[in-house]
Amino acid sequence: MGRDLYDNFPSARAVFDEADESLGFALSKLIFEGPEDQLKLTEHTQPAILTVSVAAARVLTERGVQPAFAAGHSLGEYSAHVIANTLTFADAVRTVRARGQYMQQAVPPGEGAMAAILGLNADLIGHICSQVTDQLTPLPTTPEARTFNPNLAVVSPANLNSPDQTVISGATAAVERAADLCKQAGAKRAIMLQVSAPFHCALMQPAQDALARDLATLTFHNSQFPVAANVDARLLTRSTEVPDCLVRQVTGPVRWVACTHLLITGGATHFIETGPGKVLTGVMRQIDRNQKTLNVEDSASLEKTLAALAES
């Protein structure tokens, strides 16, 4: 991913070069050549996706497309802030690498899980998660309560992606139990996800605490245009509001449906996904099929997007 941008656009190449310099190792080589097992480590995946996303966005703005708003899903919120000039790319790429390390270290392998629940109301999914937590938590008066680890009962909605898709996250047994109950409640499917950690749940508290210390050392600026905050689904422009939202995002759910509606209500007419893949473009079809969605990840998709914008 990203090689076409690097080869064809000096502005994109500058982003990859800055990532390598800021991190002190050749992230670009890892992105282009692998090995895949190293790239899949979240401490590498997060800066890699950020770099490709920012490179694509820089090329797009260089061609005259200026955003009115920005939003990013989870990690993508950092890309949104870089493009809005809230945060420098160098600070962002170092921070998301550390963010990945903190998340990986927060929960031992195998103890956390995530599952995608399809075709069930998000409020009902939240209720089922609360029910499972209650079921797995012993009463204070029982002998089990004295040795009980409350982390074992953690399960909650993590990604509110679309009306048809909610991802839950938490302790493995709790997620498996909640997924089964969701199927019993009428979910079309409940799919256990291959993830390196249970993101956006209370088990990420150690990662949140560590990231808060890092963000406190950075300089944030008022954004050039509003950026949607995942955790609160509100538009941010003031620099003082950003660090807190990025901190709380680590354990809080990604309210993507609400963020998308926020942009539509604000007057957004075209949604352009920058970076590898078209996941958010697909999710938009589930949220509101009437919205115009485009993407930029290489030369071909860039030209297709520019042509579509010229016609509209």
mmCIF file of C-alpha atoms in Angstrom:
data_model
loop_
_atom_site.group_PDB
_atom_site.id
_atom_site.type_symbol
_atom_site.label_atom_id
_atom_site.label_comp_id
_atom_site.label_asym_id
_atom_site.label_seq_id
_atom_site.Cartn_x
_atom_site.Cartn_y
_atom_site.Cartn_z
ATOM 1 C CA MET A 1 0.000 0.000 0.000
ATOM 2 C CA GLY A 2 1.087 3.555 -0.677
ATOM 3 C CA ARG A 3 3.884 2.677 -3.141
ATOM 4 C CA ASP A 4 2.071 4.259 -6.092
ATOM 5 C CA LEU A 5 1.680 7.522 -4.160
ATOM 6 C CA TYR A 6 5.341 7.468 -3.144
ATOM 7 C CA ASP A 7 6.543 6.867 -6.694
ATOM 8 C CA ASN A 8 4.332 9.445 -8.426
ATOM 9 C CA PHE A 9 3.863 12.408 -6.079
ATOM 10 C CA PRO A 10 6.667 14.361 -4.366
ATOM 11 C CA SER A 11 4.249 15.598 -1.673
ATOM 12 C CA ALA A 12 3.386 11.995 -0.787
ATOM 13 C CA ARG A 13 7.049 10.944 -0.855
ATOM 14 C CA ALA A 14 7.798 13.740 1.598
ATOM 15 C CA VAL A 15 5.266 12.266 4.040
ATOM 16 C CA PHE A 16 6.878 8.803 3.906
ATOM 17 C CA ASP A 17 10.338 10.326 4.297
ATOM 18 C CA GLU A 18 9.181 12.365 7.288
ATOM 19 C CA ALA A 19 7.717 9.244 8.896
ATOM 20 C CA ASP A 20 11.035 7.412 8.523
ATOM 21 C CA GLU A 21 12.968 10.338 9.985
ATOM 22 C CA SER A 22 10.526 10.927 12.854
ATOM 23 C CA LEU A 23 10.448 7.274 13.907
ATOM 24 C CA GLY A 24 14.141 6.579 13.404
ATOM 25 C CA PHE A 25 13.604 3.502 11.215
ATOM 26 C CA ALA A 26 12.448 2.778 7.655
ATOM 27 C CA LEU A 27 8.694 2.524 8.118
ATOM 28 C CA SER A 28 8.270 3.111 4.370
ATOM 29 C CA LYS A 29 10.333 -0.011 3.574
ATOM 30 C CA LEU A 30 8.178 -2.031 5.981
ATOM 31 C CA ILE A 31 4.996 -0.676 4.341
ATOM 32 C CA PHE A 32 6.176 -1.445 0.803
ATOM 33 C CA GLU A 33 8.069 -4.704 1.349
ATOM 34 C CA GLY A 34 6.953 -6.209 4.667
ATOM 35 C CA PRO A 35 7.436 -8.702 6.174
ATOM 36 C CA GLU A 36 3.692 -8.909 6.721
ATOM 37 C CA ASP A 37 3.945 -10.322 10.240
ATOM 38 C CA GLN A 38 5.870 -7.215 11.315
ATOM 39 C CA LEU A 39 3.498 -4.843 9.540
ATOM 40 C CA LYS A 40 0.553 -6.474 11.331
ATOM 41 C CA LEU A 41 1.951 -5.552 14.745
ATOM 42 C CA THR A 42 -0.256 -2.677 15.883
ATOM 43 C CA GLU A 43 2.787 -0.541 16.785
ATOM 44 C CA HIS A 44 3.659 -0.672 13.058
ATOM 45 C CA THR A 45 0.148 -0.871 11.601
ATOM 46 C CA GLN A 46 -0.982 2.361 13.234
ATOM 47 C CA PRO A 47 1.833 4.620 11.943
ATOM 48 C CA ALA A 48 1.692 2.846 8.567
ATOM 49 C CA ILE A 49 -1.997 3.556 8.028
ATOM 50 C CA LEU A 50 -1.572 7.120 9.300
ATOM 51 C CA THR A 51 1.290 7.715 6.860
ATOM 52 C CA VAL A 52 -0.551 6.381 3.804
ATOM 53 C CA SER A 53 -3.734 8.250 4.749
ATOM 54 C CA VAL A 54 -1.948 11.577 5.219
ATOM 55 C CA ALA A 55 0.054 11.080 2.012
ATOM 56 C CA ALA A 56 -3.154 10.491 0.023
ATOM 57 C CA ALA A 57 -4.845 13.489 1.626
ATOM 58 C CA ARG A 58 -1.848 15.747 0.910
ATOM 59 C CA VAL A 59 -1.940 14.773 -2.769
ATOM 60 C CA LEU A 60 -5.660 15.444 -2.893
ATOM 61 C CA THR A 61 -5.372 18.916 -1.350
ATOM 62 C CA GLU A 62 -2.442 19.642 -3.662
ATOM 63 C CA ARG A 63 -4.857 19.061 -6.541
ATOM 64 C CA GLY A 64 -7.185 21.732 -5.189
ATOM 65 C CA VAL A 65 -9.644 19.741 -3.065
ATOM 66 C CA GLN A 66 -10.045 21.554 0.248
ATOM 67 C CA PRO A 67 -11.997 19.841 3.060
ATOM 68 C CA ALA A 68 -14.858 21.568 4.853
ATOM 69 C CA PHE A 69 -14.761 18.978 7.672
ATOM 70 C CA ALA A 70 -12.655 15.982 8.614
ATOM 71 C CA ALA A 71 -13.395 12.788 10.482
ATOM 72 C CA GLY A 72 -11.447 9.623 11.092
ATOM 73 C CA HIS A 73 -12.410 6.241 12.524
ATOM 74 C CA SER A 74 -10.374 5.493 15.676
ATOM 75 C CA LEU A 75 -6.737 5.793 14.508
ATOM 76 C CA GLY A 76 -8.038 7.846 11.568
ATOM 77 C CA GLU A 77 -8.926 10.675 13.917
ATOM 78 C CA TYR A 78 -5.200 11.445 14.086
ATOM 79 C CA SER A 79 -5.039 11.684 10.281
ATOM 80 C CA ALA A 80 -8.002 14.065 10.381
ATOM 81 C CA HIS A 81 -6.223 16.320 12.875
ATOM 82 C CA VAL A 82 -3.001 16.311 10.849
ATOM 83 C CA ILE A 83 -4.885 17.415 7.716
ATOM 84 C CA ALA A 84 -6.683 20.094 9.745
ATOM 85 C CA ASN A 85 -3.258 21.246 11.061
ATOM 86 C CA THR A 86 -4.287 20.631 14.654
ATOM 87 C CA LEU A 87 -1.259 18.398 15.090
ATOM 88 C CA THR A 88 1.997 18.060 13.147
ATOM 89 C CA PHE A 89 2.503 14.848 11.203
ATOM 90 C CA ALA A 90 5.799 14.163 13.000
ATOM 91 C CA ASP A 91 4.107 14.349 16.401
ATOM 92 C CA ALA A 92 1.172 12.267 15.184
ATOM 93 C CA VAL A 93 3.238 9.433 13.698
ATOM 94 C CA ARG A 94 5.353 9.111 16.860
ATOM 95 C CA THR A 95 2.254 9.246 19.036
ATOM 96 C CA VAL A 96 0.307 6.571 17.174
ATOM 97 C CA ARG A 97 3.277 4.234 17.235
ATOM 98 C CA ALA A 98 3.395 4.620 21.021
ATOM 99 C CA ARG A 99 -0.410 4.280 21.101
ATOM 100 C CA GLY A 100 -0.074 0.932 19.357
ATOM 101 C CA GLN A 101 2.584 -0.219 21.804
ATOM 102 C CA TYR A 102 0.501 0.814 24.801
ATOM 103 C CA MET A 103 -2.581 -0.975 23.454
ATOM 104 C CA GLN A 104 -0.612 -4.148 22.767
ATOM 105 C CA GLN A 105 0.860 -4.115 26.272
ATOM 106 C CA ALA A 106 -2.434 -3.359 28.053
ATOM 107 C CA VAL A 107 -3.906 -6.851 27.705
ATOM 108 C CA PRO A 108 -1.947 -10.127 27.531
ATOM 109 C CA PRO A 109 -2.437 -12.114 24.283
ATOM 110 C CA GLY A 110 -5.593 -14.243 24.312
ATOM 111 C CA GLU A 111 -7.244 -12.442 27.220
ATOM 112 C CA GLY A 112 -9.138 -9.931 25.074
ATOM 113 C CA ALA A 113 -11.374 -10.213 22.025
ATOM 114 C CA MET A 114 -13.659 -8.290 19.681
ATOM 115 C CA ALA A 115 -16.717 -9.409 17.729
ATOM 116 C CA ALA A 116 -18.766 -7.810 14.954
ATOM 117 C CA ILE A 117 -22.514 -8.020 15.499
ATOM 118 C CA LEU A 118 -24.540 -7.667 12.305
ATOM 119 C CA GLY A 119 -28.229 -6.904 12.000
ATOM 120 C CA LEU A 120 -29.085 -6.032 15.607
ATOM 121 C CA ASN A 121 -30.026 -2.703 17.183
ATOM 122 C CA ALA A 122 -27.066 -0.997 18.876
ATOM 123 C CA ASP A 123 -29.061 -0.182 22.019
ATOM 124 C CA LEU A 124 -30.014 -3.837 22.416
ATOM 125 C CA ILE A 125 -26.386 -4.857 21.938
ATOM 126 C CA GLY A 126 -25.373 -2.421 24.666
ATOM 127 C CA HIS A 127 -28.034 -3.867 26.961
ATOM 128 C CA ILE A 128 -26.797 -7.417 26.298
ATOM 129 C CA CYS A 129 -23.208 -6.388 27.072
ATOM 130 C CA SER A 130 -24.325 -4.875 30.397
ATOM 131 C CA GLN A 131 -26.284 -8.028 31.147
ATOM 132 C CA VAL A 132 -23.232 -10.220 30.525
ATOM 133 C CA THR A 133 -21.060 -8.034 32.768
ATOM 134 C CA ASP A 134 -23.659 -8.354 35.541
ATOM 135 C CA GLN A 135 -23.890 -12.135 35.054
ATOM 136 C CA LEU A 136 -20.125 -12.599 35.239
ATOM 137 C CA THR A 137 -19.649 -10.359 38.280
ATOM 138 C CA PRO A 138 -20.198 -12.204 41.589
ATOM 139 C CA LEU A 139 -22.215 -10.603 44.362
ATOM 140 C CA PRO A 140 -20.076 -8.827 46.989
ATOM 141 C CA THR A 141 -21.362 -11.182 49.661
ATOM 142 C CA THR A 142 -20.114 -14.347 47.943
ATOM 143 C CA PRO A 143 -16.679 -15.920 48.577
ATOM 144 C CA GLU A 144 -15.834 -15.605 44.871
ATOM 145 C CA ALA A 145 -16.011 -11.816 45.078
ATOM 146 C CA ARG A 146 -12.861 -11.638 47.203
ATOM 147 C CA THR A 147 -10.646 -13.077 44.452
ATOM 148 C CA PHE A 148 -12.636 -11.952 41.405
ATOM 149 C CA ASN A 149 -10.834 -9.963 38.701
ATOM 150 C CA PRO A 150 -13.343 -7.399 37.368
ATOM 151 C CA ASN A 151 -11.500 -7.308 34.041
ATOM 152 C CA LEU A 152 -12.928 -10.748 33.298
ATOM 153 C CA ALA A 153 -16.430 -9.264 33.072
ATOM 154 C CA VAL A 154 -15.618 -6.403 30.694
ATOM 155 C CA VAL A 155 -17.597 -6.294 27.441
ATOM 156 C CA SER A 156 -19.087 -3.217 25.761
ATOM 157 C CA PRO A 157 -19.854 -1.688 22.350
ATOM 158 C CA ALA A 158 -16.570 -0.492 20.822
ATOM 159 C CA ASN A 159 -17.383 0.613 17.278
ATOM 160 C CA LEU A 160 -20.848 1.892 16.375
ATOM 161 C CA ASN A 161 -20.077 1.582 12.678
ATOM 162 C CA SER A 162 -23.504 1.569 11.051
ATOM 163 C CA PRO A 163 -27.134 0.798 11.895
ATOM 164 C CA ASP A 164 -26.377 -2.776 10.801
ATOM 165 C CA GLN A 165 -22.925 -3.239 12.358
ATOM 166 C CA THR A 166 -21.683 -2.808 15.914
ATOM 167 C CA VAL A 167 -18.383 -4.203 17.172
ATOM 168 C CA ILE A 168 -18.109 -5.267 20.806
ATOM 169 C CA SER A 169 -14.882 -5.542 22.793
ATOM 170 C CA GLY A 170 -13.656 -6.890 26.117
ATOM 171 C CA ALA A 171 -12.484 -10.007 27.921
ATOM 172 C CA THR A 172 -12.572 -13.066 25.686
ATOM 173 C CA ALA A 173 -15.163 -15.097 27.628
ATOM 174 C CA ALA A 174 -17.403 -12.053 28.081
ATOM 175 C CA VAL A 175 -17.271 -11.181 24.363
ATOM 176 C CA GLU A 176 -18.028 -14.782 23.386
ATOM 177 C CA ARG A 177 -20.987 -14.864 25.783
ATOM 178 C CA ALA A 178 -22.340 -11.542 24.541
ATOM 179 C CA ALA A 179 -21.944 -12.637 20.909
ATOM 180 C CA ASP A 180 -23.962 -15.791 21.609
ATOM 181 C CA LEU A 181 -26.714 -13.788 23.316
ATOM 182 C CA CYS A 182 -26.803 -11.361 20.398
ATOM 183 C CA LYS A 183 -27.371 -14.281 18.018
ATOM 184 C CA GLN A 184 -30.148 -15.559 20.270
ATOM 185 C CA ALA A 185 -31.661 -12.057 20.211
ATOM 186 C CA GLY A 186 -31.876 -12.086 16.428
ATOM 187 C CA ALA A 187 -28.528 -10.866 15.099
ATOM 188 C CA LYS A 188 -27.890 -11.985 11.526
ATOM 189 C CA ARG A 189 -24.305 -12.846 12.380
ATOM 190 C CA ALA A 190 -21.840 -12.529 15.240
ATOM 191 C CA ILE A 191 -18.258 -12.777 13.988
ATOM 192 C CA MET A 192 -15.234 -13.071 16.259
ATOM 193 C CA LEU A 193 -12.543 -10.769 14.835
ATOM 194 C CA GLN A 194 -8.836 -11.439 14.382
ATOM 195 C CA VAL A 195 -7.408 -8.536 16.396
ATOM 196 C CA SER A 196 -4.225 -7.976 18.368
ATOM 197 C CA ALA A 197 -6.019 -6.391 21.339
ATOM 198 C CA PRO A 198 -9.549 -5.540 22.579
ATOM 199 C CA PHE A 199 -9.671 -1.903 21.482
ATOM 200 C CA HIS A 200 -12.060 0.787 22.780
ATOM 201 C CA CYS A 201 -13.083 -0.856 26.038
ATOM 202 C CA ALA A 202 -12.216 -0.515 29.736
ATOM 203 C CA LEU A 203 -9.346 -3.035 29.407
ATOM 204 C CA MET A 204 -7.455 -0.312 27.520
ATOM 205 C CA GLN A 205 -7.248 1.911 30.627
ATOM 206 C CA PRO A 206 -3.467 1.378 31.072
ATOM 207 C CA ALA A 207 -2.962 2.420 27.443
ATOM 208 C CA GLN A 208 -5.188 5.447 27.940
ATOM 209 C CA ASP A 209 -3.208 6.558 30.989
ATOM 210 C CA ALA A 210 0.125 6.217 29.170
ATOM 211 C CA LEU A 211 -1.154 8.013 26.061
ATOM 212 C CA ALA A 212 -2.492 10.875 28.200
ATOM 213 C CA ARG A 213 1.038 11.551 29.434
ATOM 214 C CA ASP A 214 2.372 11.632 25.871
ATOM 215 C CA LEU A 215 -0.367 13.912 24.550
ATOM 216 C CA ALA A 216 0.225 16.329 27.428
ATOM 217 C CA THR A 217 3.704 17.035 26.029
ATOM 218 C CA LEU A 218 2.507 17.922 22.501
ATOM 219 C CA THR A 219 1.503 21.260 21.003
ATOM 220 C CA PHE A 220 -1.988 21.414 19.514
ATOM 221 C CA HIS A 221 -3.365 24.222 17.342
ATOM 222 C CA ASN A 222 -6.864 25.442 16.545
ATOM 223 C CA SER A 223 -7.967 23.411 13.530
ATOM 224 C CA GLN A 224 -8.388 24.963 10.086
ATOM 225 C CA PHE A 225 -11.805 23.308 9.823
ATOM 226 C CA PRO A 226 -13.965 21.262 12.226
ATOM 227 C CA VAL A 227 -12.892 17.712 13.073
ATOM 228 C CA ALA A 228 -15.400 15.178 14.411
ATOM 229 C CA ALA A 229 -14.478 13.595 17.748
ATOM 230 C CA ASN A 230 -15.188 9.844 17.837
ATOM 231 C CA VAL A 231 -15.896 9.628 21.537
ATOM 232 C CA ASP A 232 -18.424 12.485 21.794
ATOM 233 C CA ALA A 233 -19.649 12.811 18.175
ATOM 234 C CA ARG A 234 -19.145 16.580 18.203
ATOM 235 C CA LEU A 235 -17.144 18.946 16.033
ATOM 236 C CA LEU A 236 -13.901 20.322 17.467
ATOM 237 C CA THR A 237 -12.040 23.454 16.414
ATOM 238 C CA ARG A 238 -10.329 24.596 19.632
ATOM 239 C CA SER A 239 -6.921 23.119 20.359
ATOM 240 C CA THR A 240 -7.658 22.790 24.078
ATOM 241 C CA GLU A 241 -10.467 20.278 23.428
ATOM 242 C CA VAL A 242 -8.504 17.842 21.280
ATOM 243 C CA PRO A 243 -6.148 16.019 23.694
ATOM 244 C CA ASP A 244 -8.947 15.040 26.078
ATOM 245 C CA CYS A 245 -11.027 13.571 23.245
ATOM 246 C CA LEU A 246 -8.061 11.597 21.902
ATOM 247 C CA VAL A 247 -7.332 10.289 25.401
ATOM 248 C CA ARG A 248 -10.916 9.210 26.137
ATOM 249 C CA GLN A 249 -11.172 7.627 22.700
ATOM 250 C CA VAL A 250 -8.850 4.791 23.819
ATOM 251 C CA THR A 251 -11.425 3.255 26.178
ATOM 252 C CA GLY A 252 -14.541 4.884 24.711
ATOM 253 C CA PRO A 253 -16.605 3.699 21.747
ATOM 254 C CA VAL A 254 -16.167 5.052 18.222
ATOM 255 C CA ARG A 255 -19.537 6.724 17.540
ATOM 256 C CA TRP A 256 -19.143 6.586 13.776
ATOM 257 C CA VAL A 257 -22.841 6.672 12.882
ATOM 258 C CA ALA A 258 -23.341 9.810 14.961
ATOM 259 C CA CYS A 259 -20.160 11.402 13.576
ATOM 260 C CA THR A 260 -21.341 10.788 10.019
ATOM 261 C CA HIS A 261 -24.776 12.267 10.693
ATOM 262 C CA LEU A 262 -23.038 15.240 12.308
ATOM 263 C CA LEU A 263 -21.154 15.968 9.083
ATOM 264 C CA ILE A 264 -24.246 15.509 6.930
ATOM 265 C CA THR A 265 -26.213 17.883 9.155
ATOM 266 C CA GLY A 266 -23.330 20.354 8.941
ATOM 267 C CA GLY A 267 -23.642 20.454 5.161
ATOM 268 C CA ALA A 268 -21.097 17.913 3.886
ATOM 269 C CA THR A 269 -21.954 16.932 0.309
ATOM 270 C CA HIS A 270 -19.068 14.619 -0.666
ATOM 271 C CA PHE A 271 -17.182 12.140 1.503
ATOM 272 C CA ILE A 272 -13.661 11.262 0.327
ATOM 273 C CA GLU A 273 -11.882 8.413 2.095
ATOM 274 C CA THR A 274 -8.090 8.759 1.939
ATOM 275 C CA GLY A 275 -5.723 5.904 2.688
ATOM 276 C CA PRO A 276 -5.641 2.137 2.160
ATOM 277 C CA GLY A 277 -8.914 0.398 1.318
ATOM 278 C CA LYS A 278 -12.530 1.502 1.141
ATOM 279 C CA VAL A 279 -13.938 0.293 4.457
ATOM 280 C CA LEU A 280 -15.511 3.641 5.407
ATOM 281 C CA THR A 281 -16.947 4.023 1.899
ATOM 282 C CA GLY A 282 -18.701 0.690 2.373
ATOM 283 C CA VAL A 283 -19.925 1.659 5.837
ATOM 284 C CA MET A 284 -21.395 4.895 4.438
ATOM 285 C CA ARG A 285 -23.639 2.833 2.158
ATOM 286 C CA GLN A 286 -25.112 1.260 5.288
ATOM 287 C CA ILE A 287 -25.556 4.629 7.006
ATOM 288 C CA ASP A 288 -26.901 6.730 4.125
ATOM 289 C CA ARG A 289 -26.833 5.437 0.546
ATOM 290 C CA ASN A 290 -27.728 8.892 -0.790
ATOM 291 C CA GLN A 291 -24.330 10.368 0.129
ATOM 292 C CA LYS A 292 -21.651 10.731 -2.550
ATOM 293 C CA THR A 293 -18.609 8.712 -1.503
ATOM 294 C CA LEU A 294 -15.189 8.606 -3.173
ATOM 295 C CA ASN A 295 -11.739 7.386 -2.199
ATOM 296 C CA VAL A 296 -8.075 8.127 -2.858
ATOM 297 C CA GLU A 297 -5.365 5.526 -2.275
ATOM 298 C CA ASP A 298 -3.352 5.631 -5.528
ATOM 299 C CA SER A 299 -3.073 7.445 -8.878
ATOM 300 C CA ALA A 300 -6.053 5.687 -10.443
ATOM 301 C CA SER A 301 -8.442 6.391 -7.570
ATOM 302 C CA LEU A 302 -7.177 9.988 -7.378
ATOM 303 C CA GLU A 303 -7.994 10.655 -11.041
ATOM 304 C CA LYS A 304 -11.373 8.927 -10.701
ATOM 305 C CA THR A 305 -12.214 11.079 -7.661
ATOM 306 C CA LEU A 306 -11.113 14.306 -9.337
ATOM 307 C CA ALA A 307 -13.202 13.461 -12.407
ATOM 308 C CA ALA A 308 -16.252 12.727 -10.264
ATOM 309 C CA LEU A 309 -15.838 16.029 -8.383
ATOM 310 C CA ALA A 310 -15.499 17.936 -11.655
ATOM 311 C CA GLU A 311 -18.806 16.491 -12.861
ATOM 312 C CA SER A 312 -20.738 17.311 -9.673
#
